[in-house]
XYZ file of C-alpha atoms in Angstrom:
689
model
C 28.665 83.633 11.000
C 26.333 86.670 11.110
C 22.684 86.949 11.846
C 20.984 89.134 9.130
C 17.328 88.965 10.153
C 14.636 87.071 12.156
C 10.921 86.761 11.843
C 8.427 84.459 13.574
C 5.398 83.709 15.591
C 7.162 83.233 18.986
C 5.920 84.815 22.253
C 5.148 88.504 21.587
C 7.051 88.760 18.233
C 3.754 88.455 16.376
C 5.281 87.801 13.053
C 7.277 90.958 12.663
C 10.603 90.957 10.938
C 13.722 92.255 12.633
C 16.960 93.082 10.790
C 20.370 93.116 12.287
C 23.468 95.107 11.012
C 27.002 94.075 11.123
C 29.341 94.781 14.053
C 27.458 96.359 16.955
C 23.647 96.343 16.510
C 21.979 97.930 19.398
C 18.186 97.630 19.953
C 16.610 99.715 22.739
C 13.414 98.113 23.982
C 11.469 98.843 27.211
C 11.100 96.290 29.824
C 8.510 93.768 28.841
C 8.815 94.274 25.005
C 10.535 90.970 24.283
C 14.295 91.234 24.814
C 14.387 87.824 26.489
C 11.966 86.471 23.858
C 14.255 87.480 21.044
C 17.221 85.717 22.816
C 15.170 82.609 23.263
C 14.064 82.756 19.644
C 17.666 82.918 18.335
C 18.548 79.964 20.589
C 15.550 77.909 19.384
C 16.249 78.668 15.755
C 19.802 77.488 16.182
C 19.375 74.529 18.483
C 15.644 73.649 18.224
C 12.874 73.537 20.810
C 13.018 70.834 23.477
C 9.420 69.616 23.572
C 10.171 66.852 26.084
C 10.697 69.530 28.882
C 7.695 69.959 31.158
C 6.469 72.726 33.273
C 7.427 72.836 36.914
C 6.392 74.799 40.031
C 9.388 77.183 39.672
C 9.681 77.644 35.925
C 7.808 77.167 32.671
C 9.036 75.224 29.607
C 9.844 77.138 26.493
C 6.850 75.753 24.527
C 4.585 77.214 27.257
C 6.434 80.420 28.077
C 6.862 81.459 24.440
C 3.607 80.323 23.000
C 2.658 82.792 20.172
C 0.364 85.585 21.654
C -1.269 86.056 18.282
C -2.761 82.578 18.468
C -0.842 81.296 15.369
C 1.241 78.079 15.321
C 4.767 78.492 16.699
C 7.158 79.105 13.723
C 10.252 81.034 12.868
C 12.520 82.241 10.114
C 16.126 83.449 10.477
C 18.553 84.392 7.672
C 22.254 84.241 8.528
C 25.370 84.699 6.541
C 27.480 81.542 6.484
C 30.591 80.944 4.465
C 29.955 84.192 2.577
C 26.349 83.207 1.495
C 22.984 84.141 2.982
C 21.284 81.057 4.342
C 17.669 80.955 5.424
C 16.598 78.667 8.318
C 12.846 77.877 8.763
C 11.439 75.994 11.749
C 7.655 75.257 11.783
C 5.268 73.253 13.904
C 4.068 69.988 12.560
C 2.614 66.673 13.803
C 5.872 65.882 15.507
C 5.505 68.977 17.774
C 6.218 72.596 17.961
C 9.118 73.932 15.826
C 9.961 70.322 14.721
C 9.804 71.045 11.024
C 13.075 72.277 9.574
C 14.325 73.671 6.251
C 17.634 75.382 5.283
C 18.210 76.867 1.847
C 20.426 79.471 0.220
C 18.755 82.883 -0.133
C 20.441 83.779 -3.432
C 19.749 80.501 -5.273
C 16.866 78.796 -3.366
C 18.790 75.480 -3.299
C 18.707 73.351 -0.214
C 21.602 73.651 2.237
C 22.300 70.046 2.853
C 24.938 70.870 5.455
C 22.366 71.968 8.073
C 19.773 69.735 9.669
C 17.473 70.212 12.656
C 19.969 68.550 14.982
C 23.324 70.000 13.932
C 22.243 73.493 12.668
C 23.746 75.303 15.692
C 26.902 72.962 15.738
C 27.647 73.672 12.094
C 26.993 77.377 12.113
C 28.614 78.278 15.392
C 31.081 75.402 15.922
C 29.791 74.800 19.471
C 26.988 73.104 21.274
C 23.958 74.793 22.967
C 25.462 74.687 26.522
C 28.707 76.241 25.235
C 26.741 78.984 23.339
C 24.771 79.803 26.438
C 27.973 79.801 28.538
C 29.846 82.157 26.222
C 27.961 83.914 23.384
C 24.728 84.761 25.142
C 24.942 86.998 28.158
C 21.903 87.680 30.320
C 21.756 90.801 32.547
C 19.760 88.951 35.139
C 22.894 87.159 36.167
C 24.020 90.541 37.712
C 21.096 90.385 40.140
C 22.166 86.997 41.576
C 23.242 86.780 45.265
C 26.925 87.483 45.869
C 27.750 83.892 46.711
C 25.996 82.452 43.755
C 27.673 84.922 41.413
C 31.013 84.116 43.023
C 30.579 80.407 42.338
C 29.658 81.229 38.638
C 32.847 83.392 38.292
C 34.849 80.574 39.806
C 33.468 78.078 37.314
C 34.064 80.399 34.410
C 37.660 81.092 35.466
C 38.358 77.355 35.792
C 36.730 75.933 32.595
C 34.494 78.482 30.935
C 31.342 76.866 32.318
C 28.602 79.321 33.566
C 26.452 76.581 34.996
C 29.036 75.300 37.528
C 28.350 71.759 36.421
C 31.545 70.350 37.918
C 30.754 71.565 41.538
C 27.079 70.619 41.141
C 27.963 67.125 39.939
C 30.464 66.669 42.883
C 27.857 67.884 45.348
C 25.300 65.456 43.891
C 27.735 62.509 44.115
C 28.546 63.441 47.688
C 24.929 63.648 48.723
C 24.353 60.171 47.101
C 27.448 58.806 48.929
C 26.248 60.242 52.285
C 22.851 58.600 51.595
C 24.524 55.267 51.130
C 27.038 55.619 54.073
C 27.544 58.878 56.088
C 30.460 57.451 57.919
C 28.939 57.718 61.400
C 26.617 54.664 61.268
C 23.863 56.139 59.167
C 22.929 55.413 55.577
C 21.720 52.544 53.466
C 24.960 50.443 53.690
C 25.136 50.419 57.590
C 21.387 49.616 57.740
C 21.841 46.673 55.330
C 24.911 45.475 57.297
C 22.859 45.509 60.553
C 20.053 43.582 58.795
C 22.539 40.989 57.696
C 23.910 40.667 61.162
C 20.384 40.434 62.636
C 19.409 37.698 60.159
C 22.680 35.700 60.800
C 22.094 35.957 64.531
C 18.488 34.823 64.208
C 19.482 31.857 61.985
C 22.115 30.869 64.470
C 19.559 31.064 67.239
C 17.117 28.916 65.242
C 19.805 26.327 64.493
C 20.796 26.042 68.117
C 17.159 25.890 69.187
C 16.379 23.193 66.524
C 19.298 21.098 67.934
C 18.140 21.565 71.552
C 14.564 20.636 70.449
C 15.681 17.501 68.756
C 17.726 16.475 71.742
C 14.789 17.318 74.066
C 12.410 15.268 71.860
C 14.732 12.217 72.145
C 14.845 12.693 75.918
C 10.975 12.879 76.065
C 10.743 9.598 74.139
C 13.273 7.974 76.459
C 11.375 9.248 79.650
C 7.990 8.135 78.313
C 9.450 4.707 77.662
C 10.745 4.479 81.230
C 7.384 5.696 82.592
C 5.539 2.999 80.629
C 7.937 0.369 81.832
C 7.571 1.560 85.505
C 3.832 1.543 85.241
C 3.838 -2.009 83.810
C 6.111 -3.269 86.467
C 3.874 -1.696 89.187
C 0.729 -3.180 87.866
C 2.269 -6.723 87.625
C 3.531 -6.459 91.241
C 0.184 -5.145 92.353
C -1.723 -7.942 90.638
C 0.642 -10.429 92.356
C 0.257 -8.641 95.623
C -3.558 -8.667 95.384
C -3.759 -12.238 94.407
C -1.464 -13.603 97.108
C -2.671 -11.352 99.920
C -6.432 -11.099 99.810
C -7.505 -13.272 97.059
C -9.910 -12.030 94.466
C -12.219 -10.077 96.642
C -9.492 -8.362 98.537
C -7.737 -7.691 95.255
C -10.880 -5.974 94.025
C -11.186 -3.881 97.194
C -7.619 -2.740 96.834
C -8.098 -2.029 93.189
C -11.315 -0.106 94.175
C -9.576 1.947 96.869
C -6.733 2.696 94.595
C -8.900 3.685 91.759
C -11.026 5.911 93.872
C -7.843 7.544 95.263
C -6.558 8.247 91.699
C -10.054 9.576 90.777
C -9.981 11.927 93.714
C -6.474 13.082 92.866
C -7.422 13.667 89.275
C -10.657 15.578 90.226
C -8.760 17.885 92.586
C -6.820 19.591 89.715
C -9.253 19.284 86.897
C -11.026 22.444 85.396
C -14.602 22.722 84.469
C -15.297 20.440 81.401
C -17.527 22.835 79.575
C -14.977 25.651 79.712
C -12.333 23.169 78.796
C -14.333 22.018 75.684
C -14.724 25.763 74.774
C -10.986 26.361 75.149
C -10.146 23.237 73.071
C -12.437 24.395 70.204
C -10.874 27.822 70.359
C -7.305 26.232 70.192
C -8.438 24.090 67.177
C -9.667 27.199 65.451
C -6.340 29.076 66.178
C -4.270 26.263 64.817
C -6.396 26.119 61.587
C -6.135 29.948 61.314
C -2.341 29.689 61.590
C -2.089 27.095 58.838
C -4.456 29.278 56.608
C -2.422 32.386 57.108
C 0.811 30.748 56.441
C -0.548 29.276 53.211
C -1.933 32.719 52.118
C 1.278 34.542 52.968
C 3.489 31.976 51.109
C 1.642 32.573 47.943
C 1.606 36.393 47.964
C 4.983 36.924 46.022
C 3.665 34.750 43.206
C 0.187 36.539 43.125
C 1.972 39.946 42.899
C 4.399 38.846 40.109
C 1.469 37.098 38.207
C -0.658 40.210 38.535
C 2.118 42.455 37.100
C 2.748 39.987 34.284
C -1.031 39.921 33.233
C -1.226 43.580 33.382
C 1.726 43.856 30.920
C 0.050 41.371 28.701
C -3.144 43.462 28.666
C -0.999 46.525 27.828
C 0.732 44.690 25.045
C -2.515 43.484 23.487
C -4.013 47.067 23.745
C -0.941 48.569 21.997
C -1.125 45.884 19.254
C -4.861 46.513 18.769
C -4.209 50.343 18.639
C -1.513 49.896 16.069
C -3.698 47.552 13.980
C -6.643 50.079 14.126
C -4.395 53.006 13.187
C -3.163 51.125 10.198
C -6.641 50.200 9.141
C -7.968 53.808 9.385
C -5.597 55.219 6.964
C -7.452 56.638 3.996
C -7.251 54.654 0.690
C -7.688 57.068 -2.187
C -8.251 55.621 -5.688
C -5.557 57.652 -7.434
C -6.451 56.298 -10.860
C -9.991 57.589 -10.532
C -8.804 60.838 -9.197
C -6.314 61.364 -12.173
C -9.124 60.409 -14.594
C -11.384 62.963 -12.978
C -8.614 65.640 -13.407
C -8.178 64.633 -17.084
C -11.966 64.721 -17.780
C -12.154 68.125 -16.030
C -9.266 69.457 -18.190
C -10.961 68.006 -21.376
C -14.336 69.586 -20.439
C -12.595 72.952 -19.988
C -10.684 72.613 -23.205
C -13.874 71.551 -25.060
C -15.653 74.590 -23.831
C -12.890 76.931 -24.607
C -11.757 75.578 -27.943
C -15.123 74.995 -29.508
C -14.226 71.526 -30.967
C -16.905 70.054 -33.256
C -18.487 66.850 -31.982
C -21.453 66.915 -34.228
C -24.823 66.926 -32.388
C -23.008 66.446 -29.038
C -20.957 69.597 -29.394
C -23.054 71.801 -27.084
C -23.516 68.880 -24.556
C -19.961 67.670 -24.506
C -18.599 69.936 -21.887
C -21.411 69.058 -19.555
C -21.008 65.392 -20.413
C -17.267 65.598 -19.568
C -17.789 67.506 -16.440
C -20.349 64.991 -15.203
C -17.944 62.069 -15.946
C -15.214 64.061 -14.084
C -17.509 64.610 -10.977
C -18.415 60.914 -11.045
C -14.755 59.880 -11.143
C -13.851 62.206 -8.362
C -16.683 60.695 -6.158
C -15.513 57.240 -6.984
C -11.906 58.179 -5.997
C -12.999 59.160 -2.442
C -15.783 56.619 -2.076
C -14.972 54.092 0.697
C -11.470 55.658 1.407
C -11.898 55.625 5.089
C -12.860 52.021 6.219
C -15.161 51.331 9.149
C -13.683 49.638 12.042
C -15.158 46.700 13.905
C -15.542 46.959 17.631
C -12.432 45.826 19.463
C -12.233 42.162 20.509
C -11.665 42.985 24.159
C -12.389 45.825 26.572
C -8.899 46.312 27.996
C -9.883 48.652 30.716
C -12.433 46.041 31.936
C -9.728 43.412 31.674
C -7.441 45.509 33.869
C -10.299 46.094 36.343
C -10.901 42.353 36.410
C -7.219 41.746 37.101
C -7.024 44.430 39.693
C -10.278 43.077 41.348
C -8.889 39.443 41.452
C -5.530 40.758 42.842
C -7.429 42.839 45.395
C -9.511 39.889 46.328
C -6.395 37.751 46.854
C -4.759 40.522 48.954
C -7.982 40.833 50.943
C -8.024 37.094 51.538
C -4.573 37.275 52.863
C -5.539 40.203 55.107
C -8.661 38.367 56.154
C -6.616 35.287 57.043
C -4.334 37.506 59.228
C -7.353 39.087 60.785
C -8.982 35.693 61.480
C -5.660 34.507 62.944
C -5.565 37.580 65.321
C -9.222 36.971 66.328
C -8.680 33.260 66.906
C -5.655 34.000 68.863
C -7.636 36.407 71.091
C -10.506 33.899 71.442
C -8.205 31.066 72.324
C -6.394 33.129 75.004
C -9.612 34.471 76.486
C -11.137 30.925 76.691
C -7.903 29.740 78.355
C -7.827 32.645 80.781
C -11.214 31.601 82.036
C -9.612 28.422 83.404
C -6.123 29.706 84.023
C -6.150 33.571 84.668
C -2.254 33.609 84.729
C -1.984 32.347 81.093
C 0.219 34.739 79.161
C 0.942 33.140 75.727
C -1.063 30.952 73.430
C 1.667 28.273 73.549
C 1.306 28.130 77.332
C -2.376 28.082 77.168
C -2.311 25.235 74.465
C 0.054 23.163 76.587
C -2.298 23.516 79.580
C -5.453 22.639 77.576
C -3.867 19.491 76.094
C -2.751 18.435 79.593
C -6.112 19.004 81.161
C -7.771 16.999 78.312
C -5.307 14.123 79.101
C -6.356 14.289 82.689
C -9.981 14.215 81.823
C -9.412 11.216 79.623
C -7.403 9.597 82.428
C -10.345 10.284 84.824
C -12.747 8.645 82.373
C -10.665 5.651 82.100
C -10.375 5.356 85.910
C -14.083 5.763 86.418
C -14.757 3.046 83.798
C -12.312 0.859 85.504
C -13.956 1.531 88.920
C -17.262 0.627 87.548
C -15.845 -2.733 86.341
C -14.345 -3.499 89.854
C -17.656 -2.594 91.533
C -19.540 -4.959 89.203
C -16.994 -7.792 90.010
C -17.236 -7.171 93.676
C -21.007 -7.611 93.779
C -20.346 -11.203 92.464
C -17.844 -12.088 95.027
C -18.668 -13.056 98.639
C -15.373 -14.710 99.598
C -12.750 -12.714 101.618
C -9.027 -13.326 101.565
C -6.281 -12.313 103.872
C -3.760 -9.629 103.050
C -0.092 -10.560 102.289
C 2.177 -8.058 104.030
C 5.311 -9.570 102.362
C 5.045 -7.852 99.002
C 3.484 -4.568 100.254
C 6.702 -2.661 100.338
C 7.573 -3.850 96.821
C 4.235 -2.634 95.623
C 4.550 0.777 97.366
C 8.158 1.216 95.952
C 7.047 0.251 92.454
C 4.059 2.784 92.743
C 6.345 5.572 93.973
C 8.784 4.884 91.058
C 6.040 4.735 88.487
C 4.623 8.164 89.783
C 8.117 9.833 89.734
C 8.869 8.589 86.167
C 5.562 9.842 84.893
C 6.094 13.252 86.518
C 9.531 13.465 84.916
C 8.033 12.562 81.529
C 5.436 15.274 81.787
C 8.267 17.809 82.889
C 10.233 16.740 79.868
C 7.149 17.104 77.581
C 6.479 20.518 78.933
C 10.049 21.673 78.342
C 9.690 20.322 74.667
C 6.465 22.212 74.221
C 8.085 25.466 75.338
C 11.046 24.946 72.864
C 8.585 24.392 70.025
C 6.660 27.431 70.877
C 9.769 29.583 70.898
C 10.869 28.012 67.564
C 7.484 28.876 66.164
C 7.798 32.457 67.371
C 11.163 32.788 65.728
C 9.694 32.158 62.247
C 10.882 29.583 59.665
C 14.437 29.126 58.699
C 13.575 29.590 54.975
C 11.996 33.142 55.609
C 15.183 34.283 57.469
C 17.540 32.766 54.975
C 15.632 34.534 52.241
C 15.808 37.793 54.213
C 19.650 37.256 54.754
C 20.206 36.650 50.960
C 18.097 39.711 49.953
C 20.030 41.866 52.465
C 23.348 40.539 51.191
C 22.440 41.259 47.547
C 21.191 44.719 48.432
C 24.514 45.302 50.448
C 26.558 44.243 47.314
C 24.604 46.685 45.213
C 25.221 49.399 47.652
C 28.927 48.634 47.676
C 29.014 48.704 43.833
C 27.253 52.044 43.848
C 29.746 53.523 46.410
C 32.519 52.274 44.208
C 31.034 53.759 41.200
C 30.341 57.154 42.918
C 33.972 57.155 44.138
C 35.272 56.455 40.570
C 32.928 59.176 39.166
C 34.271 61.677 41.644
C 37.779 60.917 40.720
C 36.922 61.040 36.927
C 35.119 64.384 37.258
C 37.943 66.029 39.370
C 40.554 64.669 36.937
C 38.785 65.953 33.829
C 37.898 69.199 35.483
C 41.675 69.768 36.450
C 42.756 68.958 32.957
C 40.195 71.361 31.481
C 41.096 74.016 33.885
C 44.743 73.735 33.165
C 44.151 74.188 29.441
C 41.427 76.788 29.405
C 41.916 78.838 32.601
C 45.191 80.679 31.530
C 43.569 81.783 28.158
C 40.440 82.999 29.879
C 42.400 84.802 32.679
C 44.603 86.586 30.163
C 41.833 87.965 28.040
C 39.631 88.746 31.077
C 42.642 90.911 32.498
C 42.649 93.011 29.357
C 38.960 93.534 29.306
C 38.721 94.258 33.109
C 41.512 96.768 32.833
C 39.659 98.631 30.071
C 36.271 98.430 31.923
C 37.742 99.770 35.246
C 40.000 102.417 33.531
C 43.077 100.410 34.688
C 41.807 100.398 38.345
C 42.167 96.579 38.255
C 44.788 95.254 35.832
C 45.293 91.685 37.091
C 43.107 88.619 37.715
C 44.654 85.827 39.645
C 43.505 82.410 40.733
C 44.613 81.416 44.411
C 45.412 77.923 45.504
C 41.587 77.142 45.669
C 41.202 78.530 42.101
C 39.184 81.440 43.479
C 39.187 84.485 41.166
C 40.710 87.549 42.627
C 41.394 91.199 41.276
C 44.476 93.150 41.920
C 44.721 96.891 41.559
C 47.727 99.238 41.303
C 48.683 98.569 44.972
C 48.762 94.822 44.273
C 46.207 93.856 46.874
C 44.204 90.943 45.879
C 40.466 91.086 46.500
C 38.058 88.169 45.988
C 34.585 88.429 44.318
C 32.795 88.936 47.628
C 35.029 91.776 48.749
C 34.589 93.773 45.508
C 31.961 96.352 45.037
C 28.791 95.188 43.337
C 29.589 97.219 40.247
C 33.191 96.037 39.998
C 31.992 92.382 40.542
C 29.605 92.895 37.693
C 32.494 94.162 35.569
C 34.630 91.083 36.548
C 31.644 88.883 35.625
C 31.219 90.652 32.235
C 34.930 90.407 31.367
C 35.066 86.742 32.175
C 32.013 86.188 30.079
C 33.602 87.948 27.126
C 36.885 86.039 27.603
C 34.913 82.710 27.689
C 33.252 83.685 24.407
C 36.522 84.471 22.875
C 38.305 81.346 23.965
C 35.428 78.814 23.329
C 34.548 80.195 19.873
C 38.248 80.038 18.788
C 38.620 81.041 15.211
C 34.835 80.976 14.633
C 33.122 84.266 14.238
C 30.368 83.600 16.575
C 27.654 86.421 17.087
C 27.574 87.776 20.621
C 23.981 88.172 21.905
C 23.660 90.353 25.015
C 20.266 90.814 26.905
C 20.567 93.903 29.137
C 24.151 93.208 30.258
C 24.359 96.661 31.869
C 21.184 96.384 33.869
C 22.916 97.260 37.211
C 25.594 99.406 35.839
C 25.832 103.177 36.225
C 26.272 105.444 33.223
C 29.991 105.736 33.503
C 30.527 101.923 33.640
C 27.943 101.522 30.816
C 29.988 103.894 28.593
C 33.209 101.889 29.169
C 31.310 98.693 28.424
C 29.658 100.017 25.255
C 32.978 101.230 23.947
C 34.581 97.793 24.671
C 31.723 96.164 22.760
C 32.361 98.612 19.779
C 35.932 97.495 19.722
C 35.047 93.746 19.841
C 32.435 94.317 17.144
C 35.288 94.774 14.539
C 35.947 91.086 14.863
C 32.446 89.690 15.349
C 28.711 90.662 15.140
C 27.371 91.928 18.534
C 23.564 92.205 19.140
C 22.898 94.234 22.138
C 19.324 94.321 23.582
C 18.814 96.915 26.276
C 16.328 99.027 27.972
C 18.699 101.949 28.420
C 19.397 104.739 25.847
C 22.694 104.484 24.092
C 22.246 106.973 21.384
C 24.531 109.586 22.903
C 27.485 107.362 22.051
C 26.645 107.488 18.340
C 25.547 103.822 18.254
C 22.956 103.097 15.606
C 19.704 101.723 17.105
C 16.456 100.370 15.964
C 13.305 100.758 18.148
C 10.338 98.419 17.933
């Protein structure tokens, strides 16, 4: 395949036509006159323009970089010789995008070339894909200005597999970075973090289970102790009543009851807090407990709120897309073709009548005007009402989205408000409790003390009411009775036992409250179980990803080794010949060491890697490898070789050897050389823009 000519509105080409000759075609253009633009134009004409690529901070896309400077739509025309016949390829901009329209036809007959399409044009003409073409048949002199380490990697990649982009090494580095992100091997990464989350969740679930068992056992123990305390209290009251009745009679009994009641009242008053402050603390505690229930209710419903919000937003987008499709279909123009054809026929008839001078009697001189008027009327009818009017859309989709977003935000704000209210109620309850007990540290401890104080106040009220009843009865009694010392010891023993059992029951209840507070602080079992399941699922996904990365690394290494074994000897053999010619036999041998690093050997047999070579010799090595890659990858296909300033960093002597090598290679294939340096002294034909 040979490129005969190109023409287009692409970058600074401005529609000019450029012809190329057979063999070596050298065009000398100053810097900034469009050498890189011509190379990009040839590539786009063969393989198309990728309109999906976007501009980045470091590079512009082709559609932006090469936008026509003359302001016309981007288009191009290239004539090539394919299978012995001239074929013209045309790419134009259309509704699908820049350079998306495609035509291919034979120049000599004008018939369509059905072998070529917009997608397979480059593959059919050159026998290789775009990446292979850029790696072999298109050489950019800017590669010579790369840093030594980067150019060394490119030379290694070409010597192994003919790939100038070093995709194998890049892919392996990317996979290694992904693998280290998942598991660095020293305890860092996604997998160790997930394993730690699983262990923490399992530990917390075990602690919750153990604490629940202890709480259940303690609750049973509290019930048992309360039953014993009630029984001891009942026994004491029975003995006391018997003692009072036997010893002093009814009046003495009332006196004893009065003294005992007053004693209990004094004991209760000694440890009681202020009732007003206690009532304030109780109200704050009730508010905190209500805020806890509200916050849990709001938090439990948040996953459903988020999923429902996303589902409704997708439904609005679907309805909007459906409405747009419906409206697009409705706005298509509907032309009345029958009326249009009739208008055309009437116009032709009017012209024919005027020219032929046909006889229509008295209407002869009016007939052309009559037919023209009918043609105009038919033309008006053909387009009348062709574009229908659209009704207003049934729904304002942006407003619907705003309403959904507002409702979702309101729900989220409610949850945040519940959490804020919970924190405020917590602080309020703790401050109210610290007014009574300054050493209160937690809300659970404060709640326990508040409830205990309220029980004591209620007990005080009962004792005061009981004392009032005794005083009323004592006023009615005037008889006295003697005391019975026989049962006094039994009553005292029963009283001591009742007091001890009641104290033991209170201590057991306090321990139970502490356990319940710790259990509440741990969180619910369902939440931790859900967290464990999520962490286990994420861990399984990470393990699957690690295994996939390992398999991908093995596959890439295996395929690259096979490709290197097949292509590397061919590339090395040709590159040796080219390098020997370029360096005047100073370097006759190219070898790959055990690490597949390219090295050159001179007459003394000393091997020098790319980093130890001079910059000019390294550029010659790179140029020889690129020519060898083109020869190996193209195979039997006569692929044109396009060079953009390949001798940018070469001195005159090296450039002379390079040009003579290109002259030799041009006997087998077309070579298009674009350079800013004069080459006329070698007798090479050139065309200047």
